[in-house]
mmCIF file of C-alpha atoms in Angstrom:
data_model
loop_
_atom_site.group_PDB
_atom_site.id
_atom_site.type_symbol
_atom_site.label_atom_id
_atom_site.label_comp_id
_atom_site.label_asym_id
_atom_site.label_seq_id
_atom_site.Cartn_x
_atom_site.Cartn_y
_atom_site.Cartn_z
ATOM 1 C CA MET A 20 4.371 -4.629 -20.710
ATOM 2 C CA THR A 21 7.593 -4.291 -18.577
ATOM 3 C CA VAL A 22 9.862 -7.523 -18.148
ATOM 4 C CA HIS A 23 11.322 -7.498 -14.892
ATOM 5 C CA ALA A 24 14.199 -9.341 -14.685
ATOM 6 C CA GLN A 25 14.311 -12.604 -12.486
ATOM 7 C CA ALA A 26 17.068 -12.383 -9.784
ATOM 8 C CA ALA A 27 20.246 -14.805 -10.245
ATOM 9 C CA PRO A 28 19.877 -17.501 -7.858
ATOM 10 C CA ALA A 29 21.365 -17.277 -4.389
ATOM 11 C CA HIS A 30 25.527 -19.201 -4.658
ATOM 12 C CA VAL A 31 25.303 -22.390 -3.406
ATOM 13 C CA PRO A 32 28.923 -23.407 -1.078
ATOM 14 C CA VAL A 33 29.773 -26.895 -2.499
ATOM 15 C CA VAL A 34 30.320 -28.764 0.519
ATOM 16 C CA ARG A 35 33.935 -30.568 0.535
ATOM 17 C CA LEU A 36 35.103 -32.174 3.453
ATOM 18 C CA LYS A 37 39.475 -33.028 3.268
ATOM 19 C CA ILE A 38 39.533 -37.218 4.316
ATOM 20 C CA THR A 39 42.192 -39.289 5.647
ATOM 21 C CA GLU A 40 40.147 -42.162 3.797
ATOM 22 C CA ILE A 41 37.159 -43.963 3.349
ATOM 23 C CA PHE A 42 37.258 -48.361 4.326
ATOM 24 C CA HIS A 43 35.031 -50.531 4.623
ATOM 25 C CA SER A 44 35.759 -52.893 7.884
ATOM 26 C CA ILE A 45 33.515 -54.490 10.598
ATOM 27 C CA GLN A 46 32.505 -52.269 13.164
ATOM 28 C CA GLY A 47 35.320 -53.026 15.854
ATOM 29 C CA GLU A 48 33.500 -51.454 18.821
ATOM 30 C CA GLY A 49 30.319 -49.449 20.243
ATOM 31 C CA LEU A 50 26.893 -51.436 20.063
ATOM 32 C CA THR A 51 26.911 -52.807 16.209
ATOM 33 C CA ALA A 52 30.318 -54.192 17.086
ATOM 34 C CA GLY A 53 30.889 -56.403 14.314
ATOM 35 C CA VAL A 54 28.798 -55.789 11.606
ATOM 36 C CA PRO A 55 30.142 -54.516 8.149
ATOM 37 C CA THR A 56 30.350 -50.645 7.743
ATOM 38 C CA VAL A 57 31.469 -48.634 5.571
ATOM 39 C CA PHE A 58 34.029 -45.561 7.290
ATOM 40 C CA VAL A 59 35.147 -42.458 6.350
ATOM 41 C CA ARG A 60 37.388 -40.850 7.859
ATOM 42 C CA LEU A 61 38.431 -36.545 7.989
ATOM 43 C CA THR A 62 41.324 -35.474 8.148
ATOM 44 C CA GLY A 63 42.631 -32.633 12.218
ATOM 45 C CA CYS A 64 41.951 -32.904 15.826
ATOM 46 C CA PRO A 65 42.594 -29.858 18.319
ATOM 47 C CA LEU A 66 42.720 -32.489 20.190
ATOM 48 C CA ARG A 67 46.615 -34.852 21.379
ATOM 49 C CA CYS A 68 45.813 -37.737 23.862
ATOM 50 C CA SER A 69 48.212 -39.364 24.678
ATOM 51 C CA TYR A 70 46.871 -42.731 23.552
ATOM 52 C CA CYS A 71 45.765 -41.752 19.635
ATOM 53 C CA ASP A 72 45.756 -44.424 17.530
ATOM 54 C CA THR A 73 44.869 -41.675 14.893
ATOM 55 C CA ALA A 74 47.333 -39.603 15.188
ATOM 56 C CA TYR A 75 47.980 -40.627 11.333
ATOM 57 C CA ALA A 76 44.703 -38.521 10.358
ATOM 58 C CA PHE A 77 46.124 -35.472 11.695
ATOM 59 C CA THR A 78 46.901 -33.728 9.056
ATOM 60 C CA GLY A 79 47.155 -34.720 5.271
ATOM 61 C CA GLY A 80 44.948 -36.250 3.127
ATOM 62 C CA GLU A 81 42.892 -35.315 -0.152
ATOM 63 C CA TYR A 82 40.002 -32.952 -0.620
ATOM 64 C CA LEU A 83 36.848 -34.906 -1.582
ATOM 65 C CA GLN A 84 33.320 -32.069 -2.746
ATOM 66 C CA LEU A 85 30.220 -34.244 -1.104
ATOM 67 C CA PRO A 86 29.208 -35.846 -4.514
ATOM 68 C CA ALA A 87 32.170 -37.592 -4.183
ATOM 69 C CA ILE A 88 32.154 -38.827 -1.085
ATOM 70 C CA LEU A 89 28.709 -40.330 -1.974
ATOM 71 C CA SER A 90 29.667 -42.549 -4.777
ATOM 72 C CA ARG A 91 32.473 -44.122 -2.881
ATOM 73 C CA VAL A 92 30.348 -45.128 0.182
ATOM 74 C CA ALA A 93 28.075 -46.651 -1.884
ATOM 75 C CA ALA A 94 29.924 -48.420 -4.215
ATOM 76 C CA PHE A 95 30.568 -50.778 -0.949
ATOM 77 C CA ALA A 96 26.640 -51.641 -0.510
ATOM 78 C CA THR A 97 26.881 -51.606 3.048
ATOM 79 C CA SER A 98 24.129 -49.731 5.139
ATOM 80 C CA HIS A 99 26.381 -48.890 7.648
ATOM 81 C CA VAL A 100 28.923 -46.405 8.216
ATOM 82 C CA THR A 101 30.223 -44.624 10.799
ATOM 83 C CA VAL A 102 32.320 -40.870 10.353
ATOM 84 C CA THR A 103 35.077 -40.202 11.924
ATOM 85 C CA GLY A 104 38.515 -39.243 12.282
ATOM 86 C CA GLY A 105 41.078 -36.704 13.837
ATOM 87 C CA GLU A 106 38.095 -34.789 15.279
ATOM 88 C CA PRO A 107 35.394 -35.041 12.297
ATOM 89 C CA LEU A 108 33.178 -32.059 13.881
ATOM 90 C CA ALA A 109 36.257 -29.720 13.461
ATOM 91 C CA GLN A 110 35.375 -29.912 9.799
ATOM 92 C CA ALA A 111 32.570 -27.510 9.213
ATOM 93 C CA GLY A 112 30.823 -29.397 6.571
ATOM 94 C CA CYS A 113 31.196 -32.462 8.407
ATOM 95 C CA LEU A 114 27.020 -31.883 9.323
ATOM 96 C CA GLU A 115 25.874 -32.367 5.986
ATOM 97 C CA LEU A 116 27.839 -35.148 5.322
ATOM 98 C CA LEU A 117 25.508 -36.459 8.323
ATOM 99 C CA SER A 118 22.522 -35.241 6.640
ATOM 100 C CA ALA A 119 23.679 -36.232 2.804
ATOM 101 C CA LEU A 120 23.789 -39.715 4.376
ATOM 102 C CA CYS A 121 21.184 -40.765 6.518
ATOM 103 C CA ASP A 122 19.011 -39.083 3.119
ATOM 104 C CA ALA A 123 21.134 -42.223 1.069
ATOM 105 C CA GLY A 124 19.443 -44.636 3.598
ATOM 106 C CA HIS A 125 22.761 -44.773 5.988
ATOM 107 C CA GLN A 126 22.355 -46.130 9.320
ATOM 108 C CA VAL A 127 25.478 -43.534 10.316
ATOM 109 C CA SER A 128 26.921 -43.283 13.681
ATOM 110 C CA LEU A 129 29.912 -40.131 14.471
ATOM 111 C CA GLU A 130 32.527 -40.529 15.916
ATOM 112 C CA THR A 131 34.084 -37.938 18.320
ATOM 113 C CA SER A 132 35.516 -36.392 20.866
ATOM 114 C CA GLY A 133 33.386 -35.025 23.192
ATOM 115 C CA ALA A 134 34.581 -32.079 22.706
ATOM 116 C CA LEU A 135 32.929 -30.087 20.482
ATOM 117 C CA ASP A 136 29.467 -29.751 21.143
ATOM 118 C CA VAL A 137 26.644 -31.887 18.747
ATOM 119 C CA ALA A 138 23.560 -29.793 19.243
ATOM 120 C CA ALA A 139 23.656 -29.470 15.357
ATOM 121 C CA VAL A 140 24.176 -33.347 14.368
ATOM 122 C CA ASP A 141 21.557 -34.263 12.694
ATOM 123 C CA ARG A 142 19.286 -36.492 15.460
ATOM 124 C CA ARG A 143 18.873 -39.486 13.098
ATOM 125 C CA VAL A 144 22.764 -39.890 13.291
ATOM 126 C CA VAL A 145 23.446 -41.830 16.587
ATOM 127 C CA ARG A 146 26.577 -39.802 18.228
ATOM 128 C CA VAL A 147 29.256 -41.894 19.727
ATOM 129 C CA LEU A 148 30.910 -39.440 22.382
ATOM 130 C CA ASP A 149 34.402 -40.704 23.869
ATOM 131 C CA LEU A 150 34.467 -38.780 27.337
ATOM 132 C CA LYS A 151 38.721 -37.597 27.474
ATOM 133 C CA THR A 152 40.000 -39.549 31.137
ATOM 134 C CA PRO A 153 42.771 -38.230 32.856
ATOM 135 C CA SER A 154 45.903 -40.279 30.851
ATOM 136 C CA SER A 155 44.201 -39.046 28.094
ATOM 137 C CA GLY A 156 45.795 -35.283 28.933
ATOM 138 C CA GLU A 157 42.395 -33.516 27.380
ATOM 139 C CA CYS A 158 40.072 -34.272 30.538
ATOM 140 C CA ALA A 159 39.603 -31.076 30.597
ATOM 141 C CA ARG A 160 38.259 -29.829 27.176
ATOM 142 C CA ASN A 161 35.488 -32.849 27.733
ATOM 143 C CA LEU A 162 32.210 -30.136 26.784
ATOM 144 C CA TYR A 163 29.965 -32.179 29.902
ATOM 145 C CA ALA A 164 26.072 -29.711 27.970
ATOM 146 C CA ASN A 165 26.649 -32.231 25.335
ATOM 147 C CA LEU A 166 25.200 -35.291 27.477
ATOM 148 C CA ASP A 167 22.499 -33.306 28.173
ATOM 149 C CA LEU A 168 21.542 -33.411 24.303
ATOM 150 C CA LEU A 169 21.934 -38.221 24.732
ATOM 151 C CA GLN A 170 19.165 -39.258 22.899
ATOM 152 C CA ALA A 171 18.374 -43.156 23.905
ATOM 153 C CA SER A 172 20.806 -44.224 20.789
ATOM 154 C CA ASP A 173 23.619 -42.916 21.456
ATOM 155 C CA GLN A 174 27.061 -43.613 23.223
ATOM 156 C CA VAL A 175 29.271 -42.777 25.351
ATOM 157 C CA LYS A 176 33.058 -44.422 25.802
ATOM 158 C CA PHE A 177 35.408 -44.022 28.774
ATOM 159 C CA VAL A 178 39.076 -45.277 27.313
ATOM 160 C CA LEU A 179 41.372 -45.604 29.828
ATOM 161 C CA THR A 180 44.683 -46.992 30.507
ATOM 162 C CA ASP A 181 44.277 -47.551 34.996
ATOM 163 C CA ARG A 182 43.188 -47.612 37.676
ATOM 164 C CA ALA A 183 42.885 -43.799 38.210
ATOM 165 C CA ASP A 184 40.935 -43.740 34.571
ATOM 166 C CA TYR A 185 38.408 -46.151 35.991
ATOM 167 C CA ASP A 186 37.776 -44.580 39.151
ATOM 168 C CA TRP A 187 37.704 -41.615 37.730
ATOM 169 C CA ALA A 188 35.543 -42.806 34.723
ATOM 170 C CA VAL A 189 32.957 -44.223 37.673
ATOM 171 C CA GLU A 190 32.714 -41.203 39.450
ATOM 172 C CA THR A 191 31.887 -38.731 36.311
ATOM 173 C CA ALA A 192 29.280 -41.904 34.854
ATOM 174 C CA LYS A 193 27.637 -42.016 37.898
ATOM 175 C CA ARG A 194 27.471 -37.316 38.648
ATOM 176 C CA TYR A 195 26.125 -37.091 35.472
ATOM 177 C CA ASP A 196 24.174 -40.431 35.129
ATOM 178 C CA ILE A 197 24.745 -41.020 32.333
ATOM 179 C CA ALA A 198 23.763 -44.583 31.633
ATOM 180 C CA SER A 199 19.513 -43.379 31.876
ATOM 181 C CA ARG A 200 20.605 -41.315 28.894
ATOM 182 C CA ALA A 201 22.687 -43.541 27.065
ATOM 183 C CA CYS A 202 24.100 -46.832 26.511
ATOM 184 C CA VAL A 203 27.841 -46.112 28.557
ATOM 185 C CA LEU A 204 30.686 -47.934 27.420
ATOM 186 C CA PHE A 205 34.416 -49.047 29.290
ATOM 187 C CA SER A 206 36.985 -49.703 26.822
ATOM 188 C CA PRO A 207 40.692 -49.943 28.698
ATOM 189 C CA ALA A 208 43.360 -48.816 25.922
ATOM 190 C CA PHE A 209 45.089 -50.990 24.027
ATOM 191 C CA GLY A 210 48.605 -52.483 25.144
ATOM 192 C CA LEU A 211 48.221 -49.659 27.967
ATOM 193 C CA LEU A 212 44.931 -51.944 30.388
ATOM 194 C CA ASP A 213 44.405 -55.678 30.603
ATOM 195 C CA ALA A 214 41.320 -56.662 29.604
ATOM 196 C CA ALA A 215 40.719 -59.286 32.293
ATOM 197 C CA THR A 216 41.019 -56.694 34.844
ATOM 198 C CA LEU A 217 39.241 -54.113 33.839
ATOM 199 C CA ALA A 218 36.526 -56.399 33.754
ATOM 200 C CA ASP A 219 37.321 -57.937 36.724
ATOM 201 C CA TRP A 220 36.755 -54.065 38.592
ATOM 202 C CA MET A 221 33.372 -53.834 36.836
ATOM 203 C CA LEU A 222 32.044 -57.670 38.292
ATOM 204 C CA ALA A 223 33.375 -56.520 41.516
ATOM 205 C CA ASP A 224 31.373 -52.913 41.121
ATOM 206 C CA ARG A 225 28.014 -54.420 39.412
ATOM 207 C CA LEU A 226 28.268 -51.809 37.135
ATOM 208 C CA PRO A 227 25.823 -51.796 34.385
ATOM 209 C CA PHE A 228 27.800 -50.391 31.789
ATOM 210 C CA ARG A 229 29.163 -52.182 28.452
ATOM 211 C CA LEU A 230 33.180 -53.543 28.463
ATOM 212 C CA GLN A 231 34.193 -53.055 24.766
ATOM 213 C CA LEU A 232 37.389 -54.304 23.187
ATOM 214 C CA GLN A 233 38.652 -53.354 20.396
ATOM 215 C CA LEU A 234 37.572 -55.856 17.105
ATOM 216 C CA HIS A 235 38.479 -54.665 14.454
ATOM 217 C CA LYS A 236 42.574 -54.706 16.110
ATOM 218 C CA LEU A 237 42.130 -58.079 17.334
ATOM 219 C CA LEU A 238 41.601 -59.793 14.129
ATOM 220 C CA TRP A 239 44.594 -56.863 12.358
ATOM 221 C CA GLY A 240 46.191 -55.140 15.150
ATOM 222 C CA GLU A 241 46.660 -51.774 14.798
ATOM 223 C CA VAL A 242 46.596 -51.692 10.546
ATOM 224 C CA PRO A 243 45.017 -48.190 9.156
ATOM 225 C CA GLY A 244 42.350 -48.959 7.241
ATOM 226 C CA ARG A 245 40.827 -51.732 8.910
#
């Protein structure tokens, strides 16, 4: 009888990502603001927004394999996890990380610029798209096709620095009928637009959108890892 050797198992690539920080904090934005959350901040971003508050995540960081990331997250014993950046989708392994976090039983959200395709993101993940306003300098990078992929659990954020940004955001939200697809968030750029002024504009225009403040900055200021 001839014995045929079994084929060697296909190589399974090791998923590793470059991580700026993994920390436990209070979610400062969106529909889960105030909820204890573990943040996994990936390194790198192809955009350079004028009001970016996480430029320290553009470079540096350390490479971690997926099991090590999951272990660090699990150590905080917290159900909510946010994957952020930089721009997390700039790293190919981000998709595997998101699915693995969901498989581990976490409630997972992704904070993305909206400039990269979100079609392959696990459907269990809450996608928070940060559409770039004119003052960001990166408005032309918005990938509006992403809006067709939104689910009711997703959120679209506009960071505003002035009235021109506000008017553009209102027009854009209405043109794409974003509020019928997902939650619309208007956020004043920290230190650049007075929150009360933005609130007055929204009330005057009877907007069905949500005003959000960066709760973590109100608590701790602009401190990395908080």
